[in-house]
Short mmCIF file of C-alpha atoms in Angstrom, two decimals:
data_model
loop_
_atom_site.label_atom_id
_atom_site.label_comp_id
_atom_site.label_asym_id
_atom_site.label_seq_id
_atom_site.Cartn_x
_atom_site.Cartn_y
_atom_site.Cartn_z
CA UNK A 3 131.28 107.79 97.65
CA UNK A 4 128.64 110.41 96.65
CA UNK A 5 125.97 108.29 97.32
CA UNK A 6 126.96 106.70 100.32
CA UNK A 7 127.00 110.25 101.74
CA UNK A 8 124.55 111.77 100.33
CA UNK A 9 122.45 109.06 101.80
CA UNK A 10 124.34 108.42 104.93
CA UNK A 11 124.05 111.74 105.66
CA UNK A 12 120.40 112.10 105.33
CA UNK A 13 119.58 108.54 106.96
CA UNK A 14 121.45 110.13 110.11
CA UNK A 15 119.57 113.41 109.69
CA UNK A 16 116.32 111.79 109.54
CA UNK A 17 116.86 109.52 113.02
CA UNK A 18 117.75 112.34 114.79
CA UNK A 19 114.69 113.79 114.38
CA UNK A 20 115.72 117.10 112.17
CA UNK A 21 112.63 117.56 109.59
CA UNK A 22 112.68 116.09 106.30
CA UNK A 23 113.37 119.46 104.09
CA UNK A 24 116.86 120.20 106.41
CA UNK A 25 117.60 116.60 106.07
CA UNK A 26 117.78 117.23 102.30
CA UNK A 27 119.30 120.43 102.17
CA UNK A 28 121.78 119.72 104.39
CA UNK A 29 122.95 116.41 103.00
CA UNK A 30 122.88 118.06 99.33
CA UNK A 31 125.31 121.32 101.08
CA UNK A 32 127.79 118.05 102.51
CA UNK A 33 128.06 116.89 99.20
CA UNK A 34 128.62 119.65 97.35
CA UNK A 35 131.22 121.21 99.70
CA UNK A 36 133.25 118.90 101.13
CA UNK A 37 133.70 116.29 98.64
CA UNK A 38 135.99 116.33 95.76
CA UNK A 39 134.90 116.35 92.31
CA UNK A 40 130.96 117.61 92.37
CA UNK A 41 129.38 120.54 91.46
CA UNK A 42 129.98 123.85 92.69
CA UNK A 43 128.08 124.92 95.89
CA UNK A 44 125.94 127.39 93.82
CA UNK A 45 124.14 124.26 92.10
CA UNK A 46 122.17 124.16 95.28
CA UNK A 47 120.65 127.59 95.70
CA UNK A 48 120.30 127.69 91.46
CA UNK A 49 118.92 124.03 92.09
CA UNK A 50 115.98 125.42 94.94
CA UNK A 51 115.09 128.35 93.06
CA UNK A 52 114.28 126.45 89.77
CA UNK A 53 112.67 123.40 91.66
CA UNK A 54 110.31 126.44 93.16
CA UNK A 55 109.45 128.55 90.00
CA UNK A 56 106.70 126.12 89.01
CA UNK A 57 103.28 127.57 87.93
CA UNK A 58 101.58 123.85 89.03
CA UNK A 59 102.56 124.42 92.44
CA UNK A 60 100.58 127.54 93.33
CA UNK A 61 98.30 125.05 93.70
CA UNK A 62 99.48 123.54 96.89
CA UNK A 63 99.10 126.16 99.14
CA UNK A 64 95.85 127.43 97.73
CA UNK A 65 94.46 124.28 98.09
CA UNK A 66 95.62 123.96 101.39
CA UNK A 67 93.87 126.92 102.38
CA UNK A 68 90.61 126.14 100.99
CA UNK A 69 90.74 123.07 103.03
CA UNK A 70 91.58 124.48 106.36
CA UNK A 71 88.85 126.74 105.53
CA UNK A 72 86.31 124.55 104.35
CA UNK A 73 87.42 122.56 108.36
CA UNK A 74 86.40 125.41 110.00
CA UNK A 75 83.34 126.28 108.05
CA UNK A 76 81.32 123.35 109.29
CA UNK A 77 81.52 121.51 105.77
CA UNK A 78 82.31 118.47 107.86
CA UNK A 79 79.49 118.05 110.06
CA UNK A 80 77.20 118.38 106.84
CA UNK A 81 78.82 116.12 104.74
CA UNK A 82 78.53 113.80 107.59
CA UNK A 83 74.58 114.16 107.58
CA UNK A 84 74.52 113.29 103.62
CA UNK A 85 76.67 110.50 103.56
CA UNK A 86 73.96 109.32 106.76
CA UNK A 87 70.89 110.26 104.44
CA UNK A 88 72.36 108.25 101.58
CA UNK A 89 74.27 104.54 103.25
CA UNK A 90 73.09 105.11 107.39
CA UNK A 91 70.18 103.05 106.65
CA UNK A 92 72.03 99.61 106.01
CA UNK A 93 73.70 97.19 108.58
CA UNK A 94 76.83 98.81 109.99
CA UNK A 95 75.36 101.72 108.52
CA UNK A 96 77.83 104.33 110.73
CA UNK A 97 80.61 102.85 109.61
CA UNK A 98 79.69 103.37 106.15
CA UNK A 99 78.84 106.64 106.73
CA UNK A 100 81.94 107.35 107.97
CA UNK A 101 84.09 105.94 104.93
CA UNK A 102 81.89 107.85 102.57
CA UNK A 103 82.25 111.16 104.72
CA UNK A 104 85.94 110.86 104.43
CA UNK A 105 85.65 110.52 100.75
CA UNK A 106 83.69 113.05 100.42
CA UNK A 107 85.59 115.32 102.56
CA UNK A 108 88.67 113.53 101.06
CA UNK A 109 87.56 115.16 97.33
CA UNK A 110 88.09 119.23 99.46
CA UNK A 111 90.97 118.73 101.64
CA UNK A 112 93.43 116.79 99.31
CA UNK A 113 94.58 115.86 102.93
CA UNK A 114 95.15 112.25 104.55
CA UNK A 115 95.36 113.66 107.89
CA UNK A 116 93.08 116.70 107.75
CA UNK A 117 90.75 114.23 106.48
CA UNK A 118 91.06 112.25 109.65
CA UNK A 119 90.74 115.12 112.13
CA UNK A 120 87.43 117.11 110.54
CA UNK A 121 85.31 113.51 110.13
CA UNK A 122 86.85 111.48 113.24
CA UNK A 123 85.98 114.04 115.27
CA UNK A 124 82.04 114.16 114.20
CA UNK A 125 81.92 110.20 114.05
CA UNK A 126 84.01 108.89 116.29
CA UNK A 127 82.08 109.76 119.35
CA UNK A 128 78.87 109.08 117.69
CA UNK A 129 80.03 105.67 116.84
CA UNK A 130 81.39 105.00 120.57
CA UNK A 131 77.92 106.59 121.88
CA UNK A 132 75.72 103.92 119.74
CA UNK A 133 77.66 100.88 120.33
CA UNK A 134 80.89 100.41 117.89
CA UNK A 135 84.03 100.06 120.01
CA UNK A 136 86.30 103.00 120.44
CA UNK A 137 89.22 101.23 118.58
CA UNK A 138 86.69 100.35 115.87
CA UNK A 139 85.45 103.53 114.77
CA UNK A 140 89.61 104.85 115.08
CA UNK A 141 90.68 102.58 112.91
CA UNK A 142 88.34 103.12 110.29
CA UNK A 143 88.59 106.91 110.24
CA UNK A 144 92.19 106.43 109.87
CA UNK A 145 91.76 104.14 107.07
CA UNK A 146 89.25 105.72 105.28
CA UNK A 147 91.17 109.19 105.39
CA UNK A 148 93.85 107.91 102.90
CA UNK A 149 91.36 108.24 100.26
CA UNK A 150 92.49 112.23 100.50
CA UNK A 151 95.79 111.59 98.61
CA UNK A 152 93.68 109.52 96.26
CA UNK A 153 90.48 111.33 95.36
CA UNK A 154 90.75 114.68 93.64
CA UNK A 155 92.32 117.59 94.54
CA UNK A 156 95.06 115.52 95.78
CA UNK A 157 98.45 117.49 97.13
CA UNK A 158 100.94 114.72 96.60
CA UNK A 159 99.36 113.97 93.02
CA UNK A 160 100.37 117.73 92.12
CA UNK A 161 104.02 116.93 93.82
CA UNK A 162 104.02 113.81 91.23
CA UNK A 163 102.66 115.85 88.27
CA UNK A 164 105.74 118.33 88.92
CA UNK A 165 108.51 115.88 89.52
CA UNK A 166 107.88 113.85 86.47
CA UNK A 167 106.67 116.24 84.14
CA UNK A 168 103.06 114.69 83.98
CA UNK A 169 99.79 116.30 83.49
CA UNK A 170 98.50 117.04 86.84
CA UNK A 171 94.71 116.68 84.97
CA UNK A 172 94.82 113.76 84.24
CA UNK A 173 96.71 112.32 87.59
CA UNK A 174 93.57 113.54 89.16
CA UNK A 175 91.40 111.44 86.99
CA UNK A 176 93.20 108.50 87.33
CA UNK A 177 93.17 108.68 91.13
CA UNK A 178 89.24 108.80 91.54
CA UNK A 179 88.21 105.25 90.68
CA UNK A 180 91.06 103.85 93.17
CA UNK A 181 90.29 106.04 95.99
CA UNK A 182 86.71 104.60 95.29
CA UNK A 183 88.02 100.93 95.10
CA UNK A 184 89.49 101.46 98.65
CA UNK A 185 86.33 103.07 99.89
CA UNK A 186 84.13 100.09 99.27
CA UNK A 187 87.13 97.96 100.10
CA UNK A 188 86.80 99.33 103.64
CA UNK A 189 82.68 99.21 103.85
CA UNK A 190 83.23 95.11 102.83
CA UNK A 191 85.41 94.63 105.40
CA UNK A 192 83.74 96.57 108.19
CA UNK A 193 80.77 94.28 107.26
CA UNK A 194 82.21 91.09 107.73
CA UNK A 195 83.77 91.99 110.45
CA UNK A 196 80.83 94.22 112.82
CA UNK A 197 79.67 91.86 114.84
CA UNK A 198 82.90 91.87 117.26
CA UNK A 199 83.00 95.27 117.08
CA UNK A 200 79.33 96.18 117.40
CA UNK A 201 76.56 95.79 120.54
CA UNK A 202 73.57 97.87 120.35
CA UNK A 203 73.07 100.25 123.05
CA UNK A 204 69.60 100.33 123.49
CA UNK A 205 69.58 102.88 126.57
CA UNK A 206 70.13 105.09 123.66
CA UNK A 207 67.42 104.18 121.69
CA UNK A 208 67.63 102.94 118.29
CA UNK A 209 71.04 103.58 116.15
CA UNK A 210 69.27 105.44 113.39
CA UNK A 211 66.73 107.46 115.12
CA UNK A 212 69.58 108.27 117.82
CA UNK A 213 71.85 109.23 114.72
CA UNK A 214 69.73 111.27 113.18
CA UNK A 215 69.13 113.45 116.10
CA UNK A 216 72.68 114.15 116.50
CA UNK A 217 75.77 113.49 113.96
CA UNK A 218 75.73 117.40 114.03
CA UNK A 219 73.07 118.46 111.72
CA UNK A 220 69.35 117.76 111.44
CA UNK A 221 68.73 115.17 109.12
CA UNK A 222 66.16 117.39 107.30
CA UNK A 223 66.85 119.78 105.04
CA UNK A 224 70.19 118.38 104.23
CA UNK A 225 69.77 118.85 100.86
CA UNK A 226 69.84 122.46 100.72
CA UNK A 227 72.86 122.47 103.42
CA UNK A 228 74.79 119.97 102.26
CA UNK A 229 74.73 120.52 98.60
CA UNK A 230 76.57 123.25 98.79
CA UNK A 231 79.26 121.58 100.35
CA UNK A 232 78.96 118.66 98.00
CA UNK A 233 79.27 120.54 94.63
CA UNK A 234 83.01 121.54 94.87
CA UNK A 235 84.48 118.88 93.84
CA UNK A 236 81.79 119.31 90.66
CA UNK A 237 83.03 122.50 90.35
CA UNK A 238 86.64 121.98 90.31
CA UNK A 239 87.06 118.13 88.77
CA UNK A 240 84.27 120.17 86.00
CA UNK A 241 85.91 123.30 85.42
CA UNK A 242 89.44 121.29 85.12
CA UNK A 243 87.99 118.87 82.34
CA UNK A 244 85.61 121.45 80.87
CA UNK A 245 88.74 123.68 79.55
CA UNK A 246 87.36 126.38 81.84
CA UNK A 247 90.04 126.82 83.90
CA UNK A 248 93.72 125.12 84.88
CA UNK A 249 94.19 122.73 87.80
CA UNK A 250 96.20 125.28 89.58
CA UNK A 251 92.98 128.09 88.74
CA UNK A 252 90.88 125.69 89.95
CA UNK A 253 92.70 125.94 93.52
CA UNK A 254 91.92 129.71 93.51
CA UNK A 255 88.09 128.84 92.40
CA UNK A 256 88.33 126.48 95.33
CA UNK A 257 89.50 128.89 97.89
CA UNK A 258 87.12 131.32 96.80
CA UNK A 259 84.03 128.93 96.90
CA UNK A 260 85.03 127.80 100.14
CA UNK A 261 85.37 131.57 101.49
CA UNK A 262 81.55 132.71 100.18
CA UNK A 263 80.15 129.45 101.78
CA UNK A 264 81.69 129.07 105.08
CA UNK A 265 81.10 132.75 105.75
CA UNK A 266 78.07 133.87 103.50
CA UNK A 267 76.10 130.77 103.38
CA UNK A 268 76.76 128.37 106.10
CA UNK A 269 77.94 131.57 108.81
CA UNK A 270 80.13 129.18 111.13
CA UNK A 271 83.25 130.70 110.14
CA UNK A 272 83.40 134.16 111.58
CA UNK A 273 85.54 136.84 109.81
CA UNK A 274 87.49 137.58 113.04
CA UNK A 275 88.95 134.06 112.66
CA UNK A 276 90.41 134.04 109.10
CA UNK A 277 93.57 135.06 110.32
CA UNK A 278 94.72 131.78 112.31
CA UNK A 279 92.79 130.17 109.11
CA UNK A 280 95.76 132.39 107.34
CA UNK A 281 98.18 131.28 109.65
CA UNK A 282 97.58 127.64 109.89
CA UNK A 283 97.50 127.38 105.90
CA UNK A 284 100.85 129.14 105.98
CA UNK A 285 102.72 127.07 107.86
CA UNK A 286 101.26 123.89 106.17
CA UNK A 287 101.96 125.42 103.07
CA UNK A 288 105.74 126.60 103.88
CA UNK A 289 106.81 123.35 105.27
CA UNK A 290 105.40 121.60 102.15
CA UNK A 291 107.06 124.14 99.94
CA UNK A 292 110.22 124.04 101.56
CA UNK A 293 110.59 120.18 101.17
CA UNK A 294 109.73 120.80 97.78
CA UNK A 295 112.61 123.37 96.90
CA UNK A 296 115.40 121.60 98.77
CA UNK A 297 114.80 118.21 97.69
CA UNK A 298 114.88 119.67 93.68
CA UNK A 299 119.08 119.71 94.93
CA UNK A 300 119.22 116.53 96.31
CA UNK A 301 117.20 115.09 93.35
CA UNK A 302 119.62 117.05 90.82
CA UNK A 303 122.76 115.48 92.51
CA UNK A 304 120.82 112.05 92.60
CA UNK A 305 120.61 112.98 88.58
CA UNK A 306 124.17 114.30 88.15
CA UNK A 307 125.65 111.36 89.57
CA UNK A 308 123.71 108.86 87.42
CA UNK A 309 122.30 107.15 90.57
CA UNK A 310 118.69 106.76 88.99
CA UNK A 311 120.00 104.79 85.97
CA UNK A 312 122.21 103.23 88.63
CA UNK A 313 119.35 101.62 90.29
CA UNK A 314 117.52 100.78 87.38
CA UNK A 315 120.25 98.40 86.08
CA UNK A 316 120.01 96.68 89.41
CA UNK A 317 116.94 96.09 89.16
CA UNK A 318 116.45 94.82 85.72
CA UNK A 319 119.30 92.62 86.33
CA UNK A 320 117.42 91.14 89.17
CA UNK A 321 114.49 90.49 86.64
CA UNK A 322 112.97 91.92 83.49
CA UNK A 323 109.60 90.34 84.16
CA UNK A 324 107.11 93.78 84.88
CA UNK A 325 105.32 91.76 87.45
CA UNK A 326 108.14 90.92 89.53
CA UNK A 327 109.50 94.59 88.89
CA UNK A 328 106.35 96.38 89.92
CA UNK A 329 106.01 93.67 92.77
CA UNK A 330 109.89 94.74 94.28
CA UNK A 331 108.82 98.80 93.57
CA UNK A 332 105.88 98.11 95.70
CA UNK A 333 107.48 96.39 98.75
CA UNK A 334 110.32 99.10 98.78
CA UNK A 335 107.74 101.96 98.40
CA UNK A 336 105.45 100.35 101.26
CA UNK A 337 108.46 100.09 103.79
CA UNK A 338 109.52 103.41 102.55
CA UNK A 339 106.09 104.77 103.56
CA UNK A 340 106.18 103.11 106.81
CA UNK A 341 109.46 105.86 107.81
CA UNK A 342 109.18 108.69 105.33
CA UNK A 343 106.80 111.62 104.70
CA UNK A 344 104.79 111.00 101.09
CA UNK A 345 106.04 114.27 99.74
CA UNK A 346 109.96 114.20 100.58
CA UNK A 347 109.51 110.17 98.80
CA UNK A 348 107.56 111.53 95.48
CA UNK A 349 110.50 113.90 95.14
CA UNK A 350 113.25 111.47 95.73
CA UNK A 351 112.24 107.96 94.50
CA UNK A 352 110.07 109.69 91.49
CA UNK A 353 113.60 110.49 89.35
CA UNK A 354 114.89 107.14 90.58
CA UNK A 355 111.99 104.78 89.85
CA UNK A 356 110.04 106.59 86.86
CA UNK A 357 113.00 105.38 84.18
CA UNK A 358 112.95 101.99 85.20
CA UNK A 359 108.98 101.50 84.78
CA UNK A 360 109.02 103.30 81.61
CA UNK A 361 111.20 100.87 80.53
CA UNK A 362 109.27 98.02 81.38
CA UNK A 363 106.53 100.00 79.23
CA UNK A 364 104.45 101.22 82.41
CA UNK A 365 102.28 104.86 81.98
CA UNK A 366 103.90 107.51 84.45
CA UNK A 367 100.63 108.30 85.20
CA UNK A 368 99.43 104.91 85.90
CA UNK A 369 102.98 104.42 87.87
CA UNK A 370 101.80 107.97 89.58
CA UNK A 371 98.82 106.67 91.36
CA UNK A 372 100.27 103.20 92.50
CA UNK A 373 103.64 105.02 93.93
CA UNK A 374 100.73 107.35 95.93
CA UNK A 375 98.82 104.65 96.64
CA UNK A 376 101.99 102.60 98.33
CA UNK A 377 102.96 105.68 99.98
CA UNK A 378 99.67 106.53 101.13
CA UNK A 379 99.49 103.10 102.58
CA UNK A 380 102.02 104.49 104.96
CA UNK A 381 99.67 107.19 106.67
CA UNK A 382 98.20 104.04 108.74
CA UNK A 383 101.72 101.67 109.87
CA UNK A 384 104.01 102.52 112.23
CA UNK A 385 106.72 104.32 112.89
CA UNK A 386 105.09 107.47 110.94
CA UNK A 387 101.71 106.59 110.53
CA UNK A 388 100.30 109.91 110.72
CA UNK A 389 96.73 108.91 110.27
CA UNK A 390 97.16 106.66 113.39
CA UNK A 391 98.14 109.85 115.66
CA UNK A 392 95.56 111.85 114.86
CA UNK A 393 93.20 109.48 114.91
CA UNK A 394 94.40 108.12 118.68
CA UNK A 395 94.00 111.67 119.84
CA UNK A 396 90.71 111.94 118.65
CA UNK A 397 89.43 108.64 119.70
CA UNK A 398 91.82 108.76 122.84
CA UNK A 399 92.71 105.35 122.64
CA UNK A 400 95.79 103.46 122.42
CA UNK A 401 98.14 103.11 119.44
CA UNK A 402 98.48 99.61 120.17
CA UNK A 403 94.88 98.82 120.14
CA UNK A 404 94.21 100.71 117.13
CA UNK A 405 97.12 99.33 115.12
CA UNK A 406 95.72 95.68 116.21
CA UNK A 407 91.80 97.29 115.27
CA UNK A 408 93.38 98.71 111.66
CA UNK A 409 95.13 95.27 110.85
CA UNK A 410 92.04 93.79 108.35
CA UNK A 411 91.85 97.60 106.63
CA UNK A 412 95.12 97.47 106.43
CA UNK A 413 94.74 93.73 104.56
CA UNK A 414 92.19 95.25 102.49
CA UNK A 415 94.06 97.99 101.69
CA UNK A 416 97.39 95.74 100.17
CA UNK A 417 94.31 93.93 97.57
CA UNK A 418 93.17 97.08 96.33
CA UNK A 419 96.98 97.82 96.06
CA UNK A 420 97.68 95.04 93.80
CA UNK A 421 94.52 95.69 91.90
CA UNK A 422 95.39 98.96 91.05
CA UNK A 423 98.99 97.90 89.97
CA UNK A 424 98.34 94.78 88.22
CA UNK A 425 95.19 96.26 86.57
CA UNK A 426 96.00 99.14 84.59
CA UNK A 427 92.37 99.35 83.39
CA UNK A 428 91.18 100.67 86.30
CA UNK A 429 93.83 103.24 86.68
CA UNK A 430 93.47 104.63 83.54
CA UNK A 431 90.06 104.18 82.40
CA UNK A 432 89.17 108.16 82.85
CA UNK A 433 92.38 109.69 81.53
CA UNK A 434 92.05 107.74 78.52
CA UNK A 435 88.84 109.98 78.07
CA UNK A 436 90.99 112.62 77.31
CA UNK A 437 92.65 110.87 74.41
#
């Protein structure tokens, strides 16, 4: 009966559009004060409190912030104009600017969709402008911004590391060579696949004399711009693994980096706009937060009520073969993705699913990056596919084009999906560096 509500309730919650952290604060209060036999209502509030007094997750908003400030500094347009110096060269060389651009960018933000916003908006019309169709260049923006929950600093990799205990360290190294499997995942199959999305437009000249005139910044001197944009993640991933300083330190160092060169070196961020810099930050942060502190009570009931272990003997019973296991986590994680927000399901399915893979003899950090990377998945299929909003209103085209233009990323994205969970070599080749 607990479960059924507790579920029920939040099920309801969630179609009727309330967001996801009142959908599990509300459906934990139900619970806990109108049905017999469960904890006393103070469980909740005790519950929130300890689920926020986490050292590890000062990070989040502090890397949030050095994001949206790195956005507005202009880092964008300049990693844009390396990635071009280094792969525009090549056949469908845009496109592979583009995917390495949103890596790059993907290694500040730690964001899928902020991601998608800073480089869409720099290549997407660029793209359009030298001949790639509209839908195209949207659908490859989209995909190539889910490498931001992949790639170091990654938020929902710190939301993992906190759930289930893990070090957050070495999360982050075991996320860098998949986000980099995906990358080159998504440059194959835009190569295969460019010459029904690509007609020269040769009223504009050549494509890489036109885009080197103007993807934002001069081609020359790119090296003393764009280094400067390019050495954070050296910085942080270095000062992490060097013992200098803590993951959630290194946020601070980010935030501070990203202050001196958006205002001191690069000068595009003015002072008088840090506060709606502040303000956006804030209320990214807060609604991340408060997901984070309400779910810790619907993930203690979840515990209380022995639903986890629950699950797990359902699923063993259906088979103790790891294969088939991990192939049954995937598929529910994947349609999971496809209606819920990646943070609210790392808090809720981490409790539930982390026993039963353990079992089976699975790393949780291995078993970290594949629930990400099935969750992350979810950024580019409807009904949520965030990705695919903000990359129709930058593009302004269609969602039903671009969901039909995403389909072979998509394809390549559920390879490098089974690569990474049937391969735990390539997982866990860096953290094992650690050892």
């Amino acid at each position: 009966m607990v479960s059924f509500t507790l579920f029920g309730t939040f099920i309801l919650l969630v179609f009727l559009g309330a967001p996801v952290a009142i959908c599990l604060g509300f459906a934990s209060l139900v619970v806990l004060e109108y049905l017999p036999h469960t904890p006393n209502i103070t469980l909740l509030a005790k519950s929130a409190v300890m689920g926020g007094n986490s050292f590890p997750l000062v990070a989040i908003p502090l890397f949030v912030l050095a994001g949206e400030v790195m956005q507005r500094g202009g880092l964008s347009a300049r990693i844009v104009g390396a990635a071009y110096t280094l792969v525009g060269h090549f056949k469908a060389g845009l496109a592979y600017v583009n995917v390495l651009a949103s890596m790059f960018f993907a290694a500040i933000s730690g964001s899928s969709p902020a991601t998608v916003a800073a480089i869409g908006s720099n290549m997407i019309p660029e793209m359009e402008r030298l001949g790639y169709r509209r839908s195209f260049s949207a659908a490859i923006t989209a995909a190539a911004g889910i490498t931001g929950v992949m790639i170091p600093p990654s938020i929902p990799l710190i939301i993992y590391g906190v759930t289930a205990n893990q070090s957050i360290g070495k999360l982050f190294l075991a996320g860098i060579v998949p986000g980099i499997l995906f990358g080159l995942g998504y440059m194959l199959v835009a190569r295969c696949i460019i010459s029904k999305n690509f007609t020269p437009n040769t009223h504009e000249g050549s494509q890489l004399d036109r885009a080197t005139k103007d993807v934002n910044i001069k081609r020359s001197g790119w090296r003393q711009h764009s280094l400067w944009a390019l050495i954070i993640p050296v910085i942080i991933l270095g000062g992490i693994y060097g013992g200098v300083f803590t993951p959630t330190e290194a946020a601070g160092v980010a935030v501070v980096y990203a202050l001196f060169v958006s205002l001191i070196v690069y000068r595009d961020l003015k002072f008088r706009e840090l506060g709606s810099v502040f303000l956006n930050s804030g209320l990214t942060s807060a609604t991340v937060l408060v997901m984070v502190v309400m779910a810790a009570s619907f993930g203690r009931l979840l515990t209380l009520e022995r639903i986890p272990v629950e699950v797990a003997d359902m699923i063993i019973q259906l088979s103790d073969n790891p294969i088939i296991v991990l192939l049954l986590i995937n598929i529910m994680l994947l349609i999971v993705g496809m209606f819920m927000e990646t943070i609210a399901s790392i808090i809720i399915f981490t409790p539930i699913l982390l026993p039963i893979v353990q079992h089976l003899g699975v790393d949780p950090v291995h078993f970290g990056v594949i629930m990400t990377v099935n969750l992350a998945i979810g950024f580019c299929t409807p009904p949520l596919g965030a990705n695919l909003f903000v990359a129709t209103g930058v593009a302004e085209v269609s969602l039903e084009s671009l969901v039909k233009a995403i389909l072979p990323f998509l394809l390549s994205m559920f390879v490098m999906l089974m690569v990474v969970t049937y391969l735990p070599q390539v997982t866990m080749f860096l953290p094992s560096l650690l050892n």
